[in-house]
Coordinates of C-alpha atoms in Angstrom, one line a residue:
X731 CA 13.3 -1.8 -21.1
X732 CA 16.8 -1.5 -20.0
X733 CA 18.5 -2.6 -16.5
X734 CA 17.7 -6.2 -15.4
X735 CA 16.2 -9.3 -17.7
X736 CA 12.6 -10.6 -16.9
X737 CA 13.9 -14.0 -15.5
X738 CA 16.3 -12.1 -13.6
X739 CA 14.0 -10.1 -12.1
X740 CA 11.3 -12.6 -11.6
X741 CA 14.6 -14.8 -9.8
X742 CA 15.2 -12.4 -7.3
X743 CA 11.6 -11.5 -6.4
X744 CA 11.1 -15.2 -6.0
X745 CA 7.9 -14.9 -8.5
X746 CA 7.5 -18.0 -10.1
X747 CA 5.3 -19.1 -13.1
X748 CA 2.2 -19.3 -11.1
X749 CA 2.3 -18.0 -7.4
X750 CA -0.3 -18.0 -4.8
X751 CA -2.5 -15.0 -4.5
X752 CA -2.7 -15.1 -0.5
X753 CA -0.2 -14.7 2.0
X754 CA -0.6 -15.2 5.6
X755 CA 3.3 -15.0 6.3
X756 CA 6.3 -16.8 5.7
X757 CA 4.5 -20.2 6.1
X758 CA 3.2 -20.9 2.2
X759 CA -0.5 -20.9 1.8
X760 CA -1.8 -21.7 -1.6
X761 CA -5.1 -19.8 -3.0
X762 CA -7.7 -22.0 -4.5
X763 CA -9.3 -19.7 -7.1
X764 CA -8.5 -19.3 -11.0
X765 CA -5.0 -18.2 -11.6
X766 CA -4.6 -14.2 -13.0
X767 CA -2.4 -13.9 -15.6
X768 CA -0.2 -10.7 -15.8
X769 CA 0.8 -9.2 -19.3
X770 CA 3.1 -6.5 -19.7
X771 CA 1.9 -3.1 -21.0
X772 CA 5.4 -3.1 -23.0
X773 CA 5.0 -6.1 -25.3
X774 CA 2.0 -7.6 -24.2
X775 CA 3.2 -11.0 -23.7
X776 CA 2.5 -13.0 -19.9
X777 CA 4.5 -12.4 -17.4
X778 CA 4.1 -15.0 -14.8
X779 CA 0.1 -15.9 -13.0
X780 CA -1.4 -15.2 -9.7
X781 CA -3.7 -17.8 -8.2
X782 CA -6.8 -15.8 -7.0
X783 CA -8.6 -15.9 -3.4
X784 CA -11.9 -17.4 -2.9
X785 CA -14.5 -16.8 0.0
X786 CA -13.0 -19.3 2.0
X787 CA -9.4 -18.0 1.3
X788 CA -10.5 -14.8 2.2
X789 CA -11.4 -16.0 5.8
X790 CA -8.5 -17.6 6.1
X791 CA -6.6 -14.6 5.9
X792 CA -8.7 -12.1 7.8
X793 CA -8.9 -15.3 10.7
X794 CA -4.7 -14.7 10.4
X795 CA -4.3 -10.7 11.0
X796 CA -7.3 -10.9 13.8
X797 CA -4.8 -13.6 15.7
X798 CA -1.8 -11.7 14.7
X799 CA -3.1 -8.5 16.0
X800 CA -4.3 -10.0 19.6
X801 CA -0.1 -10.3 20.3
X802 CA 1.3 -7.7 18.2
X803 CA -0.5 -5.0 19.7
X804 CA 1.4 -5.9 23.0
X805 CA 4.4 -5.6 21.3
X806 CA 6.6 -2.7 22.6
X807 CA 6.9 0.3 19.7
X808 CA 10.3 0.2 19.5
X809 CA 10.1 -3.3 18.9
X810 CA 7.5 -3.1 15.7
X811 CA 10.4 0.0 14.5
X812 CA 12.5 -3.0 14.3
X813 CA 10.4 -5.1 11.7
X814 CA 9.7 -2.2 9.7
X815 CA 13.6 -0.9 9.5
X816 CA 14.3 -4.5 8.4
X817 CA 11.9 -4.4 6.0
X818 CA 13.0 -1.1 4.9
X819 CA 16.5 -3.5 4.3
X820 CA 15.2 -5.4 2.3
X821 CA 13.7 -3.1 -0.2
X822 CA 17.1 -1.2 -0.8
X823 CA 18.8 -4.5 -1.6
X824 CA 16.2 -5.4 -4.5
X825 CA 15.3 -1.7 -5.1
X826 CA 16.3 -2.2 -8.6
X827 CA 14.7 -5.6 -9.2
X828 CA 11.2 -4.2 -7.8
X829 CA 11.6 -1.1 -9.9
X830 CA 12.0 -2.9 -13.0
X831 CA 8.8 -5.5 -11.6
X832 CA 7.0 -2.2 -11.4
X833 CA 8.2 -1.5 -14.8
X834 CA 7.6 -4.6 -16.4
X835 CA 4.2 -5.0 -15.0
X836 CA 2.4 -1.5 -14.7
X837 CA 4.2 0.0 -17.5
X838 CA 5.8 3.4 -16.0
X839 CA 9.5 4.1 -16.7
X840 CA 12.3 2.5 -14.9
X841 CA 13.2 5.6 -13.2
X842 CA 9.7 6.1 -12.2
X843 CA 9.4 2.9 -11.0
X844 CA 12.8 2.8 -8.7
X845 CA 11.3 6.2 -7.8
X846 CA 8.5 4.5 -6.3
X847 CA 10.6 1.7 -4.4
X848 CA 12.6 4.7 -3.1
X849 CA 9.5 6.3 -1.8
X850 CA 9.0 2.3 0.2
X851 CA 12.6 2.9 1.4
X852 CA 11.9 6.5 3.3
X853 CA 8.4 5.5 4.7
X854 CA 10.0 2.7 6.3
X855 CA 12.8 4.8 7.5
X856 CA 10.5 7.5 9.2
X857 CA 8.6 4.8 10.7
X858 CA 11.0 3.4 11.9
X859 CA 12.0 6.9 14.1
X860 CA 8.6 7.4 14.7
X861 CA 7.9 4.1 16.1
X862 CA 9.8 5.6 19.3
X863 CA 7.7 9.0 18.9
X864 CA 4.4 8.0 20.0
X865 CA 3.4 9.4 23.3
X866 CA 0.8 11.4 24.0
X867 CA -0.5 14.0 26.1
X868 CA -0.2 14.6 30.1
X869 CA -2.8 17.1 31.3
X870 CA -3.7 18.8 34.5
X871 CA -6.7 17.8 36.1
X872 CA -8.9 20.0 38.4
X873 CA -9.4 17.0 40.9
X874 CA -7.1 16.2 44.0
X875 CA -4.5 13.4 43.6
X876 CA -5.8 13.1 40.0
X877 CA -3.9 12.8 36.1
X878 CA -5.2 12.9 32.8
X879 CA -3.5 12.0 29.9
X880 CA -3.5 10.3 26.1
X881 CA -2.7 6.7 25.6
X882 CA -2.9 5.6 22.0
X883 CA -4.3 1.9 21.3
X884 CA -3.7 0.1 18.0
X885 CA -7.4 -0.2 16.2
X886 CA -7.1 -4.0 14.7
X887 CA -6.4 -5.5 11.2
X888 CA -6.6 -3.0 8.4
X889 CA -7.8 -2.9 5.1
X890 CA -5.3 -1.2 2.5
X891 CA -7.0 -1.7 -1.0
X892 CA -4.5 -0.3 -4.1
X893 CA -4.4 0.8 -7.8
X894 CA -2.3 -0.1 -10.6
X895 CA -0.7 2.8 -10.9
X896 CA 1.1 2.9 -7.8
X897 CA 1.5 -0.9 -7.3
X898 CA 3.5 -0.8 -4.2
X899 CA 4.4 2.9 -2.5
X900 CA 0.8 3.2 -1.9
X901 CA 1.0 0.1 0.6
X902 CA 4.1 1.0 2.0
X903 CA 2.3 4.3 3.0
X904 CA -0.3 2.6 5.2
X905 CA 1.5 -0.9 5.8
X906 CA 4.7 0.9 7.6
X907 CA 2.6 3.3 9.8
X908 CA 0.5 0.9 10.6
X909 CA 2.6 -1.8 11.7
X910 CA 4.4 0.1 13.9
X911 CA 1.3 1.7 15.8
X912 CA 0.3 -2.3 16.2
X913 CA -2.4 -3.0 13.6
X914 CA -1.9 -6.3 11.1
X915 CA -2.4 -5.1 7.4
X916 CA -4.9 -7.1 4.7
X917 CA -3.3 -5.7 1.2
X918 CA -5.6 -6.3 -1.8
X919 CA -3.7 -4.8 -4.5
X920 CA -5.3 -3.9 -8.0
X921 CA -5.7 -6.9 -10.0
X922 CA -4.0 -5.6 -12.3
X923 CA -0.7 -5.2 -10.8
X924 CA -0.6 -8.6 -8.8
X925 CA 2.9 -9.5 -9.1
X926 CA 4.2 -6.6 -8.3
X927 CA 2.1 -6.9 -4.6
X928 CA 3.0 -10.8 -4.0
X929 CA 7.2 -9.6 -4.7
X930 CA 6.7 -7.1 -2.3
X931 CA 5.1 -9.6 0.3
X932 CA 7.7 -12.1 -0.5
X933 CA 10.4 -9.4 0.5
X934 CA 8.0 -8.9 3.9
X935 CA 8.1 -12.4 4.5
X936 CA 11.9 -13.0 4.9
X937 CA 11.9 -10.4 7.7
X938 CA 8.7 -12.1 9.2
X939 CA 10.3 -15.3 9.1
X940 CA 14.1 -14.4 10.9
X941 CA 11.6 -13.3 13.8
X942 CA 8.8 -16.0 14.0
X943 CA 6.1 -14.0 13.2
X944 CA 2.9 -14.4 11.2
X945 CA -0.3 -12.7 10.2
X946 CA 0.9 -9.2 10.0
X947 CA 1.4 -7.9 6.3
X948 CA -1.4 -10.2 4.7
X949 CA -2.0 -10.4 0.7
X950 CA -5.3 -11.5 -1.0
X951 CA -5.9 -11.0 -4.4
X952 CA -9.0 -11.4 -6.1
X953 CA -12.2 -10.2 -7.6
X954 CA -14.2 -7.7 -5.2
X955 CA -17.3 -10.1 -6.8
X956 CA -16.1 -12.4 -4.8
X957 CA -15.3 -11.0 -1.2
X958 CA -16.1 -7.3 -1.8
X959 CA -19.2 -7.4 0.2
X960 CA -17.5 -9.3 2.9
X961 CA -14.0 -7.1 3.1
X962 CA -16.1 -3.8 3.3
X963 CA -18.5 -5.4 5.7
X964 CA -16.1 -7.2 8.3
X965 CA -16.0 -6.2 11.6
X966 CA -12.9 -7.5 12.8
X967 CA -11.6 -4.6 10.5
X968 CA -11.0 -1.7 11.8
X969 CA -10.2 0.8 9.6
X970 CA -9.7 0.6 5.9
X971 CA -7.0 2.6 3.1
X972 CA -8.9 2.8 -0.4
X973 CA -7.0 4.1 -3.4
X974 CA -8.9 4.3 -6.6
X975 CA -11.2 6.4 -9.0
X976 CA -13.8 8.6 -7.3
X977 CA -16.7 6.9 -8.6
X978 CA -15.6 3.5 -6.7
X979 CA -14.4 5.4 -3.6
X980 CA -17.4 6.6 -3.9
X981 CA -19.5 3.3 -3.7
X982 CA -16.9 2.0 -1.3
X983 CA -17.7 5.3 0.9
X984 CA -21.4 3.8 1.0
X985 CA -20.7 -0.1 2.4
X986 CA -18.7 1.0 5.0
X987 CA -20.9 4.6 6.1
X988 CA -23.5 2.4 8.4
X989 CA -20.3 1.3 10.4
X990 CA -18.7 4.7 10.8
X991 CA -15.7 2.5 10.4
X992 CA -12.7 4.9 10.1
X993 CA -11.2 5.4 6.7
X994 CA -8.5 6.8 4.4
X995 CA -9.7 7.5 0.5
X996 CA -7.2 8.9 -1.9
X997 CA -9.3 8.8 -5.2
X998 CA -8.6 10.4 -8.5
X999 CA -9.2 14.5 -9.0
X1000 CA -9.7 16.8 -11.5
X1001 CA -6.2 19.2 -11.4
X1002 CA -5.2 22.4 -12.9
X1003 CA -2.2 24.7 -13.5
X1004 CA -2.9 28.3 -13.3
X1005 CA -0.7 30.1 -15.8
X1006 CA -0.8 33.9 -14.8
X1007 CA 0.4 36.3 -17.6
X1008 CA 4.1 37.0 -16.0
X1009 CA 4.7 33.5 -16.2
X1010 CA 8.0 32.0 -18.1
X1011 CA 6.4 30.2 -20.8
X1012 CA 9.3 27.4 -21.1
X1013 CA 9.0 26.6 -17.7
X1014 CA 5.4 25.8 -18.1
X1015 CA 5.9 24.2 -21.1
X1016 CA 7.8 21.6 -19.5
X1017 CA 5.6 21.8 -16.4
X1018 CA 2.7 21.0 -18.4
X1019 CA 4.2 18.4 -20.6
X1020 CA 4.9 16.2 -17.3
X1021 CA 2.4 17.0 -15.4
X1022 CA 0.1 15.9 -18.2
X1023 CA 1.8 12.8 -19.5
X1024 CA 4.5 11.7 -17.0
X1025 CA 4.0 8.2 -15.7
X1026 CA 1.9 7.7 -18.6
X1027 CA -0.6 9.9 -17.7
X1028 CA -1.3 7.4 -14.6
X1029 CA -1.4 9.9 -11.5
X1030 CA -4.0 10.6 -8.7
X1031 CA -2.2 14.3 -9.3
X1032 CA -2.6 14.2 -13.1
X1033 CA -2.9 17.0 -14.8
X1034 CA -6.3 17.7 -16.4
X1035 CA -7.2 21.1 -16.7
X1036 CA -4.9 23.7 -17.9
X1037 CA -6.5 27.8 -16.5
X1038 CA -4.5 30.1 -18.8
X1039 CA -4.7 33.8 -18.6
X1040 CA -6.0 35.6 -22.0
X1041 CA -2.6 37.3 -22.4
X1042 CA -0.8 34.5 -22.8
X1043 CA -3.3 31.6 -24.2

């Protein structure tokens, strides 16, 4: 791959040989499980480890983003904006660094993978704007003397759960909306991306740490064998972001049904391009070819089906 060298990138990330795979904050916790090595997809050779959450690590960090949430939600909008603009900061001056991570580690093209940063970058900076955006309704009442209106509350610590093939844009989705409406985020990342979720966290951190703050973008990685009944089943979560294949969402769907716990699922399809008979055939050619294979194939919007009308098949 081209642009940065491994140990360079690894340096400015602040990934090490072996990291922790929890997070509470800027504070350094260190996870107790078995340590997750990363390979790269290009080579096949390590990359650095991940030490892996146990039971007991997991309650460490759900304890953490309950506590955080208790203060944070009394935090003025505006003021949450702030954090996430920072954060936002951050990301554009390791953009390239955290592109080639995403690279290195989940295997899409450089481009693709500063792509994804850039898509980190934006959601932070419409957060940001919206974070002073979120009022709500005044209606009239029929009663005497009497108002009605809409005042949004934050839910509680939320659950964003992510694939590989979107390593970090996906939690940037949920973590910058989130923080800003007051709500603590628990990321479990794929395991097979782990790195790419504890440099991102690292980069959270710093702006955690210039304003005292803990408990508030929260990383645990580790087996679902080992927590999954717990994280699905935990009631000081309040609503939970799953990104995966539709048979999992599918079982996820299931745990957390009895709770009628809110949710967010973004699982994998089953797409098609219509190709009518007045189409330009070039221009599909190309469409197709990308749709099909760009990002190595490795898209919730994928192309898999291909409806092509008998004049031009």
């Amino acid at each position: 791959m081209s642009g940065p060298s491994k140990a360079d990138i690894l340096k400015a990330l602040d990934i090490r040989e072996v990291n922790s795979g929890i997070s509470i904050g800027p504070e350094p916790v260190e996870a107790s499980g078995e340590e997750l090595v990363s390979y790269s997809p290009i080579d096949g050779e390590p990359i650095a480890a991940v030490r892996k959450a146990t039971a007991e690590d997991y309650e460490q960090v759900v304890d953490a983003a309950a506590t955080a949430f208790k203060t944070w939600r009394t935090t003025p909008a505006p003021a949450r904006g702030e954090i996430i603009r920072e954060i936002g900061e951050e990301l554009r001056k390791h953009k390239n660094e955290l592109g080639a991570l995403v690279t290195l580690e989940m295997g899409k093209i450089h481009p693709e993978g500063n792509g994804e940063v850039q898509e980190m970058i934006d959601i932070c900076d419409f957060a940001t704007g919206q974070s002073r955006q979120l009022w709500g309704k005044t209606i009239a009442s029929e009663r005497p003397n009497h108002r009605l209106y809409e005042q949004w509350h934050p839910l509680g610590p939320i659950a964003v759960v992510t694939a590989f093939n979107f390593p970090v844009a996906v939690w940037s989705w949920n973590a910058a909306l989130a923080g800003i409406c007051g709500d603590p985020v628990i990321w479990k990342p794929s395991p097979k991306t782990p790195l790419t979720a504890r440099a991102v966290t690292n980069l959270a951190n710093k702006v955690l740490a210039r304003h005292n703050l803990q408990g508030l973008f929260n990383l645990l990685v580790g087996d679902v064998e080992t927590f999954g009944d717990k994280l699905f089943s935990d009631e000081r979560i309040a609503m939970y972001s799953f990104t995966g294949s539709t048979r999992v969402g599918k079982q996820v769907a299931q745990k957390l049904a009895p709770r009628f716990v809110r949710t967010i699922f973004e699982c994998g399809g089953n797409n098609a391009i219509i190709v009518d008979k007045d189409v330009d055939l070039e221009l599909v050619a190309r469409a197709v070819t990308f749709a099909a294979v760009g990002t190595a194939g490795q898209r919730c919007t994928t192309l898999r089906r291909l409806i092509i009308h008998k004049d031009v098949k």
